One Martini backbone bead per residue (centre of mass of N, CA, C, O) as a GRO file, in nm:
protein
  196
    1UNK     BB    1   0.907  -1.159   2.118
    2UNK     BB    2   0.619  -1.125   1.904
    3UNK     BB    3   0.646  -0.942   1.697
    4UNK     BB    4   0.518  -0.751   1.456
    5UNK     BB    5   0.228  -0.634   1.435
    6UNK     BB    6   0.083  -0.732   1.153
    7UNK     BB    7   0.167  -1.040   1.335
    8UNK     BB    8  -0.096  -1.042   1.512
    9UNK     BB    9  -0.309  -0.915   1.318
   10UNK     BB   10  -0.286  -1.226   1.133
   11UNK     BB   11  -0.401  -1.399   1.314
   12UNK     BB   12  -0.696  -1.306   1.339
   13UNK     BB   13  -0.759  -1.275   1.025
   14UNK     BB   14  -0.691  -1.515   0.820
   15UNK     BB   15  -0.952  -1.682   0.816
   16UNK     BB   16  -1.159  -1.486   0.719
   17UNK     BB   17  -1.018  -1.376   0.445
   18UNK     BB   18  -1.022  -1.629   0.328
   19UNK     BB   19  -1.362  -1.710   0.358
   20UNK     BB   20  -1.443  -1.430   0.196
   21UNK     BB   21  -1.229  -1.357  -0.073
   22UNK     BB   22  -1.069  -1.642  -0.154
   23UNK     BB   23  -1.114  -1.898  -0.414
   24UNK     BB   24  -0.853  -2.049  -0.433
   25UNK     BB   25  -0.851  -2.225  -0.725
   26UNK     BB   26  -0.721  -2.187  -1.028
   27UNK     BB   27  -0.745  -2.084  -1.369
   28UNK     BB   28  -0.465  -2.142  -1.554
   29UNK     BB   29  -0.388  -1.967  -1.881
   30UNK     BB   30  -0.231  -1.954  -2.237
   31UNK     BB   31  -0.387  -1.948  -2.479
   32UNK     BB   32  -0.498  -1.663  -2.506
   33UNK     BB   33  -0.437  -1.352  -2.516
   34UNK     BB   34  -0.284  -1.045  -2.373
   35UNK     BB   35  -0.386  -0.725  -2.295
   36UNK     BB   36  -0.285  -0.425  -2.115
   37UNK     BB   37  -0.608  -0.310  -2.152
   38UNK     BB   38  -0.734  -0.585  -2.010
   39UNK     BB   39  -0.578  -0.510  -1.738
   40UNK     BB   40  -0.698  -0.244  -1.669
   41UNK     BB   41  -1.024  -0.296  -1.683
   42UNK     BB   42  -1.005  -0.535  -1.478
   43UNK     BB   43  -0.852  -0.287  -1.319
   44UNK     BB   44  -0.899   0.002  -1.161
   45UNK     BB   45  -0.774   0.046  -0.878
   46UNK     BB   46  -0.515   0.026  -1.050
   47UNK     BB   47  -0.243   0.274  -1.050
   48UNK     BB   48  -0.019   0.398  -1.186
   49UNK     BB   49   0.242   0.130  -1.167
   50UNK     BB   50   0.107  -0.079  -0.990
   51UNK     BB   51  -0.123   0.058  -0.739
   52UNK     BB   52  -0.227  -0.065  -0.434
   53UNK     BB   53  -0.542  -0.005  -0.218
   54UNK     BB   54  -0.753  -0.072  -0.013
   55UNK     BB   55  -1.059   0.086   0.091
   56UNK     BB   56  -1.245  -0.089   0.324
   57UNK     BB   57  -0.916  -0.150   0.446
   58UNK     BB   58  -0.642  -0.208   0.643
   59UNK     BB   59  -0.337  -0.295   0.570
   60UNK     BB   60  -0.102  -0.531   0.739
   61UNK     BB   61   0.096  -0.482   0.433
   62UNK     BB   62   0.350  -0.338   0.238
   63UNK     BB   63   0.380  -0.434  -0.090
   64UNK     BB   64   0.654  -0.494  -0.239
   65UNK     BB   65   0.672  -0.614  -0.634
   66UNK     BB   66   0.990  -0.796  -0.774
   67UNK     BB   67   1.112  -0.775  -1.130
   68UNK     BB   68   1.306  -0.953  -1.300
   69UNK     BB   69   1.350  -0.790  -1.671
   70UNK     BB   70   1.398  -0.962  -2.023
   71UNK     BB   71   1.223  -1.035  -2.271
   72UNK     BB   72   0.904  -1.114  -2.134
   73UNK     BB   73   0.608  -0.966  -2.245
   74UNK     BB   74   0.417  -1.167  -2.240
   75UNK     BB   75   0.433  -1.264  -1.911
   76UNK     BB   76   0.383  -0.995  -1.810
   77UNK     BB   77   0.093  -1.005  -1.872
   78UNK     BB   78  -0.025  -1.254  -1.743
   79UNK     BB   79   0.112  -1.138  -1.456
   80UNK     BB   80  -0.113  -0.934  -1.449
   81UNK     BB   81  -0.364  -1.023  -1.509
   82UNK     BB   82  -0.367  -1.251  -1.258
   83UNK     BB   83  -0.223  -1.090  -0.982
   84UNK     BB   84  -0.391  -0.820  -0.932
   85UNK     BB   85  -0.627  -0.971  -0.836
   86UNK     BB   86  -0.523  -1.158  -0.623
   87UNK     BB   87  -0.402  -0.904  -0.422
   88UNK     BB   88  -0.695  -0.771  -0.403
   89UNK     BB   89  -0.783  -1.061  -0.268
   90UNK     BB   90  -0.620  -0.995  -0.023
   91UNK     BB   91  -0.558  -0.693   0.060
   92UNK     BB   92  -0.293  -0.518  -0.060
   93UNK     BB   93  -0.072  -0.285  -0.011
   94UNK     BB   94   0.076  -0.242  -0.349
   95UNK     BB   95   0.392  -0.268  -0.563
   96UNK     BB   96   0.494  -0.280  -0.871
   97UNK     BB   97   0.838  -0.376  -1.016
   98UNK     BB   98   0.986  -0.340  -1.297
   99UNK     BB   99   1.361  -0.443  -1.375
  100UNK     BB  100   1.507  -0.380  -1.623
  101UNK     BB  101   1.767  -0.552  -1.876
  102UNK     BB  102   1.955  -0.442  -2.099
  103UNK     BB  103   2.100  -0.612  -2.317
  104UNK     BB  104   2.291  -0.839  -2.330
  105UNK     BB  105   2.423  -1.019  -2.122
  106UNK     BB  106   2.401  -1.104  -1.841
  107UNK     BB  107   2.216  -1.184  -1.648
  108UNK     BB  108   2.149  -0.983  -1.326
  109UNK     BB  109   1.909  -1.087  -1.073
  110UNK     BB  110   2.059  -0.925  -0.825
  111UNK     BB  111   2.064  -0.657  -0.907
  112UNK     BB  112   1.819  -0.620  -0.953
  113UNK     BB  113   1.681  -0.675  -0.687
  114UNK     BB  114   1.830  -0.419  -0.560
  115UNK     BB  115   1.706  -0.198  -0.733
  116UNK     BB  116   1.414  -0.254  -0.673
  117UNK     BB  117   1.430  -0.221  -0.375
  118UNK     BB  118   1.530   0.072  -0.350
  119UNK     BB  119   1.308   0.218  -0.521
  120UNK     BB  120   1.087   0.155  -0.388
  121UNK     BB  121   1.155   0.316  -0.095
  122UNK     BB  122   1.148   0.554  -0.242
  123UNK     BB  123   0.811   0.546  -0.300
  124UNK     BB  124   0.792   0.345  -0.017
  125UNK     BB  125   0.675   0.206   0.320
  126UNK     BB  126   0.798  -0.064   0.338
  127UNK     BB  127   0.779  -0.408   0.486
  128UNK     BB  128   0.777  -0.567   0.220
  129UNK     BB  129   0.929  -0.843   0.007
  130UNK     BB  130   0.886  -0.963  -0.343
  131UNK     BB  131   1.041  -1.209  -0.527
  132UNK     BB  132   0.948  -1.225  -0.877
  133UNK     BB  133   0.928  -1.437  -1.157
  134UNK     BB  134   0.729  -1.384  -1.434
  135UNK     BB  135   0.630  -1.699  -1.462
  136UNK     BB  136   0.507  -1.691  -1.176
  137UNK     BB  137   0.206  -1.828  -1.104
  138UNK     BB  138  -0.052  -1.885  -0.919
  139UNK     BB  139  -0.314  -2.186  -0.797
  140UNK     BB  140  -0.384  -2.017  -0.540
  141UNK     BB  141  -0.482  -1.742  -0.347
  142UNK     BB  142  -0.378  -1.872  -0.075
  143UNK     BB  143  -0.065  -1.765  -0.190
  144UNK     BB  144   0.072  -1.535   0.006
  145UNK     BB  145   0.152  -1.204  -0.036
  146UNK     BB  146   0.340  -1.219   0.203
  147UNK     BB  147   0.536  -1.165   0.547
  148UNK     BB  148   0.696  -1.326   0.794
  149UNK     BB  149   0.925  -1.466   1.016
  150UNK     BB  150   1.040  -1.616   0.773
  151UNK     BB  151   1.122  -1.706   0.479
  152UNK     BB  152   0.945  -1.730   0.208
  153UNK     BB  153   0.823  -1.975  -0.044
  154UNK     BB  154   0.590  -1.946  -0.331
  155UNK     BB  155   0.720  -2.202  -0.516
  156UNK     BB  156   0.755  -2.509  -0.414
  157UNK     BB  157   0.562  -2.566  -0.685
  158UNK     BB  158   0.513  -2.713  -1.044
  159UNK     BB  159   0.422  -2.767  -1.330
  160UNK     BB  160   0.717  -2.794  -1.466
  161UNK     BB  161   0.745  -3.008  -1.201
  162UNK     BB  162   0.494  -3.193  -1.165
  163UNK     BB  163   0.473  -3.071  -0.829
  164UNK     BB  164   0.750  -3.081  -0.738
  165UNK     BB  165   0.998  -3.018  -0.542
  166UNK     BB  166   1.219  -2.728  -0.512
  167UNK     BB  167   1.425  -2.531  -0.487
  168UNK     BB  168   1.552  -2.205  -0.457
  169UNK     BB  169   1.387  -1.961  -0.601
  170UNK     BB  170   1.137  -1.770  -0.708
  171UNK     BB  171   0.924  -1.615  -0.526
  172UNK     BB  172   1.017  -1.414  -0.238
  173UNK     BB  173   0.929  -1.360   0.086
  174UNK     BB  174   1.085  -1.029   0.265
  175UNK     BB  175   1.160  -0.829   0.565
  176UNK     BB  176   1.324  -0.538   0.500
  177UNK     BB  177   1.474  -0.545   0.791
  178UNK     BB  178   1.519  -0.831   0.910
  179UNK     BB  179   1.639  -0.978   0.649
  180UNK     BB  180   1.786  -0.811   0.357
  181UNK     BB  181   1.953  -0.674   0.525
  182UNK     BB  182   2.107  -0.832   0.689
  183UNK     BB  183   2.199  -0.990   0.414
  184UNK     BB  184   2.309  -0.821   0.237
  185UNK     BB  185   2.121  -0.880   0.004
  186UNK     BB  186   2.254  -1.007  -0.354
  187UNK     BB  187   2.540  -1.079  -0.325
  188UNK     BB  188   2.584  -1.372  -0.290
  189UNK     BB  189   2.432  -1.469  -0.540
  190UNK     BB  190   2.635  -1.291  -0.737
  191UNK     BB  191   2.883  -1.450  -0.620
  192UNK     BB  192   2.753  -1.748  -0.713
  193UNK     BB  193   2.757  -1.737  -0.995
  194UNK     BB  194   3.026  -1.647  -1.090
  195UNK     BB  195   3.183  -1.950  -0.989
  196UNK     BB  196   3.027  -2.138  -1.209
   0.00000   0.00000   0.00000
């Protein structure tokens, strides 16, 4: 098996990709405020909800970005500030999705995590899911979101530990038949949270 038709066409065009349309290394800062409608502005082709598709080109993947999501709108504003761009110079079909978890309860981030797979699935079909953090921004836009043959982690380093490798956090892309439902989604994950 030589992989999902996607992944033929992946091989072919990523380097064009990369040296035609991505910038490379971005300057992320926190300086600023950001508002909600600084990023309407500054992006006019993504559509109420959080949809992007290019018009010039047919994406490779269609791809959900869920975030789970709890009292951190400030961090949420920056992720779309930043995150819009880069996706939309990625040239994906994607669609954003924020989890809400109300109350004060423990954070549920497998919940989340889970709901937000259903829901997306019920509004469009996608072939890709990326699960993110709000707080995880890419600081070079050559870091695709998008889905390989086996679960990539996105965040591998970060600049508040120093930039050195950690372990499987958030912001990892997986491709939902072949990977998220085979792994029953994010059951394993609320069981070990359990237990500690």
């Amino acid at each position: 098996a030589r992989g999902p038709a996607w992944m033929l066409k992946e091989r072919a065009s990523t380097k064009r990709l990369w040296s035609a349309v991505l910038l490379g290394a971005l300057r992320v800062e926190f300086s600023q405020p950001v508002n909600l409608e600084e990023v309407a502005r500054i992006n006019p082709e993504v559509k109420a909800g959080g949809r992007f598709a290019p018009k010039d080109c047919i994406a490779l993947q269609k791809v959900a970005i869920i975030i789970p999501f709890r009292n951190r709108e400030e961090h949420l504003k920056y992720w779309l500030y930043y995150l819009h761009p880069i996706l939309q110079r990625q040239q994906l079909d994607y669609g954003v999705y924020v989890i809400n978890q109300d109350g004060e309860e423990e954070f549920n981030r497998a919940k989340l995590l889970n709901i937000g797979f259903a829901e997306a699935l019920k509004e469009y079909d996608y072939d890709c899911f990326v699960f993110s953090d709000v707080d995880l921004i890419p600081m070079d836009d050559r870091n695709t979101y998008k889905c390989y043959s086996q679960p990539r982690h996105l965040s591998v380093s970060m600049d508040k530990f120093g930039f050195r490798r950690i372990g499987w956090r958030g912001g990892r892309g997986r491709n939902a038949d072949e990977q998220f439902i085979k792994i029953h989604s994010f059951w394993k994950v609320k069981r070990r949270v359990r237990k500690n």
